[in-house]
mmCIF file of C-alpha atoms in Angstrom:
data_model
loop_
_atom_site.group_PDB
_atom_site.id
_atom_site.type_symbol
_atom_site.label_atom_id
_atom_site.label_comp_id
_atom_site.label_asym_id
_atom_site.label_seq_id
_atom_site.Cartn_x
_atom_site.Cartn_y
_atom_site.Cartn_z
ATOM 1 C CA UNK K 1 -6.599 47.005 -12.492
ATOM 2 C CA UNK K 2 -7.623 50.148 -10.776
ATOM 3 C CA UNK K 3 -6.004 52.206 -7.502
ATOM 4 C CA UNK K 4 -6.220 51.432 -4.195
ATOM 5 C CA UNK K 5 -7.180 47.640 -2.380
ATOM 6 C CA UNK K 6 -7.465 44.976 -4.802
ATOM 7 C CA UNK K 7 -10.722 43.216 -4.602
ATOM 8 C CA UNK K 8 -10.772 39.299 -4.974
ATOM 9 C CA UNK K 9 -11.873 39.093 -8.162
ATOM 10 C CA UNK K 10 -9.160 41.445 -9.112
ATOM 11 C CA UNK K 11 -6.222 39.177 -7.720
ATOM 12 C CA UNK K 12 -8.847 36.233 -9.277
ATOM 13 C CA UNK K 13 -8.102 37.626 -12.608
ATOM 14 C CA UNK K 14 -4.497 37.994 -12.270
ATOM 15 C CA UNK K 15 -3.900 34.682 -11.820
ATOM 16 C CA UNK K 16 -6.153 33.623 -14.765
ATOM 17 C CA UNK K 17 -3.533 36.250 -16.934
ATOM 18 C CA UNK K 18 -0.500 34.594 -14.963
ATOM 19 C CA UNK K 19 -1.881 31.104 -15.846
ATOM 20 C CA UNK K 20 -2.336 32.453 -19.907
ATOM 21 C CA UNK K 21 1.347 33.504 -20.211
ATOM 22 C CA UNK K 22 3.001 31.044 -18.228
ATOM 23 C CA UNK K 23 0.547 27.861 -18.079
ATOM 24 C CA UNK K 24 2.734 26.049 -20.271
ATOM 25 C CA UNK K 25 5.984 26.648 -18.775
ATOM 26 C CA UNK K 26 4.651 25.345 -15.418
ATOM 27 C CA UNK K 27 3.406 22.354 -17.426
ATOM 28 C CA UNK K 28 6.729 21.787 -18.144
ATOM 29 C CA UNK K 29 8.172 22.418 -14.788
ATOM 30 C CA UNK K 30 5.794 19.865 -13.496
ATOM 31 C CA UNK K 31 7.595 17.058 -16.194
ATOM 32 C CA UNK K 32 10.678 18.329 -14.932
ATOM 33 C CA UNK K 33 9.512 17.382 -11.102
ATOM 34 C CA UNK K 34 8.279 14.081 -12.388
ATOM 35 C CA UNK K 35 11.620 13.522 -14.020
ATOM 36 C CA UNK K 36 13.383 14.475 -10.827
ATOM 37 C CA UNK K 37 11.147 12.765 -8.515
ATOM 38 C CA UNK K 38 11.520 9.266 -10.911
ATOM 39 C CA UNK K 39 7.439 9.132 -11.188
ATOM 40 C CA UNK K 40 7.240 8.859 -15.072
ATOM 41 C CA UNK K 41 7.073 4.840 -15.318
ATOM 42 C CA UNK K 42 3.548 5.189 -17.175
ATOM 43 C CA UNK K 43 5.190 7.089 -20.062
ATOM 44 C CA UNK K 44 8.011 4.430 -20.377
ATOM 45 C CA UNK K 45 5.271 2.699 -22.900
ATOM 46 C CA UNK K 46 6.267 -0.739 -21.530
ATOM 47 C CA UNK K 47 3.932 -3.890 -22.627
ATOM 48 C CA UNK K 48 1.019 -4.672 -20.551
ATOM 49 C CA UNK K 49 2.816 -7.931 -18.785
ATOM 50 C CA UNK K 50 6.166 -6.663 -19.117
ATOM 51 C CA UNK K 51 5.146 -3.449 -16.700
ATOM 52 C CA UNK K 52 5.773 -4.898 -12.882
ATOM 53 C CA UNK K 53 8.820 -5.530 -14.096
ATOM 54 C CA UNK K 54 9.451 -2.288 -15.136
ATOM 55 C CA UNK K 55 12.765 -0.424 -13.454
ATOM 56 C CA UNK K 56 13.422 2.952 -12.834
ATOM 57 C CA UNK K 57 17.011 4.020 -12.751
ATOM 58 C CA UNK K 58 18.084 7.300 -11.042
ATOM 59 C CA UNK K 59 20.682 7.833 -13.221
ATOM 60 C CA UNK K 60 18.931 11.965 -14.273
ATOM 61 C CA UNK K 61 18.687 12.305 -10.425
ATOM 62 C CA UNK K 62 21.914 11.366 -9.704
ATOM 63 C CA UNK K 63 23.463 13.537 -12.429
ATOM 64 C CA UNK K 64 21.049 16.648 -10.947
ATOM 65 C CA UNK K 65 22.191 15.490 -7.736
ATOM 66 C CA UNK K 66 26.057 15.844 -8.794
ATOM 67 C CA UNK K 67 25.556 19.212 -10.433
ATOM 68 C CA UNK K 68 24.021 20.721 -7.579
ATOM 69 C CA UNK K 69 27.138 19.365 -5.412
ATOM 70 C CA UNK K 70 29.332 21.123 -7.949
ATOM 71 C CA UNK K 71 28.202 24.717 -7.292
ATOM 72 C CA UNK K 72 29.766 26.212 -4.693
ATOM 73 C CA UNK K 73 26.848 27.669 -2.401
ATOM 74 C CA UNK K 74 29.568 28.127 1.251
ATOM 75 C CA UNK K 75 31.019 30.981 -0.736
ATOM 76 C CA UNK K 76 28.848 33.267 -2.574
ATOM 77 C CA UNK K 77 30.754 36.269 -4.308
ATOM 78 C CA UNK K 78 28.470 39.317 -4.561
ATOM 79 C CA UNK K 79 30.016 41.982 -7.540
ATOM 80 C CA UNK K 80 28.306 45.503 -8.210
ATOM 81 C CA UNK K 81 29.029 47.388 -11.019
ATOM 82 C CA UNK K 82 30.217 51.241 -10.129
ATOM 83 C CA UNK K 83 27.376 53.667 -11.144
ATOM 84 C CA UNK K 84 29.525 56.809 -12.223
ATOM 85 C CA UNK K 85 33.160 57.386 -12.493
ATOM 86 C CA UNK K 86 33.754 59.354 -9.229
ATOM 87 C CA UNK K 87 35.112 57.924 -5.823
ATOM 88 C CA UNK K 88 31.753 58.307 -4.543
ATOM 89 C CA UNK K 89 30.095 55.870 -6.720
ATOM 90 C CA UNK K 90 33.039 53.805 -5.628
ATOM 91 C CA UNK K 91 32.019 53.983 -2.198
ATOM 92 C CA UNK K 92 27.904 52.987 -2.730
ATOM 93 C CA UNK K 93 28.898 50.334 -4.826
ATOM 94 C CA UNK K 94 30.864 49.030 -2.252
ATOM 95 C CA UNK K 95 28.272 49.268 0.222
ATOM 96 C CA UNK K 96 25.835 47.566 -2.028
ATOM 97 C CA UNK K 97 27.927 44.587 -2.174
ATOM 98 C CA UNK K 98 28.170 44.395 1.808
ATOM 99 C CA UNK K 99 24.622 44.780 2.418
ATOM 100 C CA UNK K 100 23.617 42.160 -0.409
ATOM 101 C CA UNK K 101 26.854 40.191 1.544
ATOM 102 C CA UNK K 102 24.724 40.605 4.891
ATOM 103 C CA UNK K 103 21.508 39.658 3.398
ATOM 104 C CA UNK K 104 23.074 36.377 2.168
ATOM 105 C CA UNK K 105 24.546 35.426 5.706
ATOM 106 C CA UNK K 106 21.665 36.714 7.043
ATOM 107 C CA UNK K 107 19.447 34.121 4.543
ATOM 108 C CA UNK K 108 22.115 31.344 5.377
ATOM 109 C CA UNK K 109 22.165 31.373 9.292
ATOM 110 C CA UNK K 110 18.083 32.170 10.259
ATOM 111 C CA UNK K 111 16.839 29.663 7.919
ATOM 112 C CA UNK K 112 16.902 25.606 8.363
ATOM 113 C CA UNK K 113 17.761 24.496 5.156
ATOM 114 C CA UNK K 114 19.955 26.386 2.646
ATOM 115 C CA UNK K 115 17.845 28.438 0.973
ATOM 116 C CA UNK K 116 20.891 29.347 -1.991
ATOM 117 C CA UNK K 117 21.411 25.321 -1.843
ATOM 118 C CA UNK K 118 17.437 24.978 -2.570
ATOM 119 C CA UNK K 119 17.808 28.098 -5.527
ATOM 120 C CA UNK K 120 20.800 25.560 -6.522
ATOM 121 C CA UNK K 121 18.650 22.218 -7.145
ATOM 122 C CA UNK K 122 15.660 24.118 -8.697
ATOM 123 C CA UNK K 123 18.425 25.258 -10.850
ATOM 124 C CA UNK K 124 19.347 22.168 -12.106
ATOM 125 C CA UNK K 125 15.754 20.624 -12.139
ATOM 126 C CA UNK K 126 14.035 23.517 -13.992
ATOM 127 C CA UNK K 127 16.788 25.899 -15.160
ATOM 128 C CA UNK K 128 15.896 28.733 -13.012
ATOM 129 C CA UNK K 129 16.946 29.132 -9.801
ATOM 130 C CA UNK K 130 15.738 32.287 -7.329
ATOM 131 C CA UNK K 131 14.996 33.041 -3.401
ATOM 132 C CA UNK K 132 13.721 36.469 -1.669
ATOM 133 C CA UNK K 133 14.057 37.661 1.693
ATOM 134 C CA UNK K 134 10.872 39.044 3.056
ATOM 135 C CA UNK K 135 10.845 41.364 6.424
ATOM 136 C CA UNK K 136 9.687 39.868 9.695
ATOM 137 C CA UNK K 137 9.050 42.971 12.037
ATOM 138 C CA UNK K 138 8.708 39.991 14.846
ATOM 139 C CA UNK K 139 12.476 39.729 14.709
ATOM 140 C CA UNK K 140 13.486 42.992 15.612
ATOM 141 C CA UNK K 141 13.351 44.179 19.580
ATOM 142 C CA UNK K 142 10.690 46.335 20.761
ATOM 143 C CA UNK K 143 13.365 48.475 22.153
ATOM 144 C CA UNK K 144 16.808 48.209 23.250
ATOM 145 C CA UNK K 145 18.353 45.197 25.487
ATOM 146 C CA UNK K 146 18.944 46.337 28.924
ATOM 147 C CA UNK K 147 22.588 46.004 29.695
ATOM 148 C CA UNK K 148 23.789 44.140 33.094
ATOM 149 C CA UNK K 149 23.805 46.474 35.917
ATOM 150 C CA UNK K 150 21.414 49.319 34.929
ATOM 151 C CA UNK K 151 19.248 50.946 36.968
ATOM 152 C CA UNK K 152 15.505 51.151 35.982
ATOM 153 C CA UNK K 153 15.937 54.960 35.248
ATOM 154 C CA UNK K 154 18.791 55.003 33.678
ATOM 155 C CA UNK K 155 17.407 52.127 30.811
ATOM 156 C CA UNK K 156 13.894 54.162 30.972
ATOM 157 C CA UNK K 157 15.918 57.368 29.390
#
């Protein structure tokens, strides 16, 4: 790929390499959605007049279903590992773990459904479970809040 803006055909091509090295495993991801999602009654291989009386039992949901309820996603721990042996390290590692701490709550209270509770099911539907934040310069204030009671000059400075 060369520097600068990617063209279309360059992002085009990616995906054709992205669908090489991991076509299959998204093959497989989509069984594991069919599983999940009890749509799979035309590989059951049941006889010709024996197939409306076919039955699907949720029994793999439900047991996906129970794992997920099993993880505990109310109280995430965060742990960094120190980078050096002096009391500095000590001190970024510490404030690694309290920023990643604040991006979780963060995650948890601006979104409307759990995002570490979705990472949770697509854990235990495809074996992989991940989220990302991305930054939304919309959120943050054009500049300061003006406080009650102060003057127009005062919140100009």
């Amino acid at each position: 790929m060369r520097a600068g803006k990617p063209t279309v055909d360059d992002i085009l091509g990616l995906k054709q390499e992205c669908d090489k090295v991991y076509g299959e495993t998204q093959g497989l991801w989509e069984d594991d959605q069919a599983f999940y999602e009890l749509q799979f009654k035309d590989k059951l291989n049941i006889p010709q007049e024996y197939k409306s009386e076919g039955i699907i039992l949720p029994t793999a949901r439900d047991m996906v279903d129970t794992y997920i309820d099993h993880i505990d996603t109310t109280n995430a721990r965060v742990f960094v590992n120190k980078k050096g042996i002096y009391k500095k390290s000590e001190e970024e590692s510490e404030m690694e773990r309290k920023l990643y701490l604040g991006i979780l709550h963060r995650v948890s209270v601006e979104s409307d459904i759990s995002p570490i509770r979705v990472a949770a099911k697509h854990y235990g539907i495809y074996g992989m479970g991940c989220f990302k934040t991305v930054f939304d310069a919309d959120l943050w204030f054009d500049k300061p809040e003006r406080k009650d009671g102060e003057s127009e000059e005062s919140y100009a400075l």
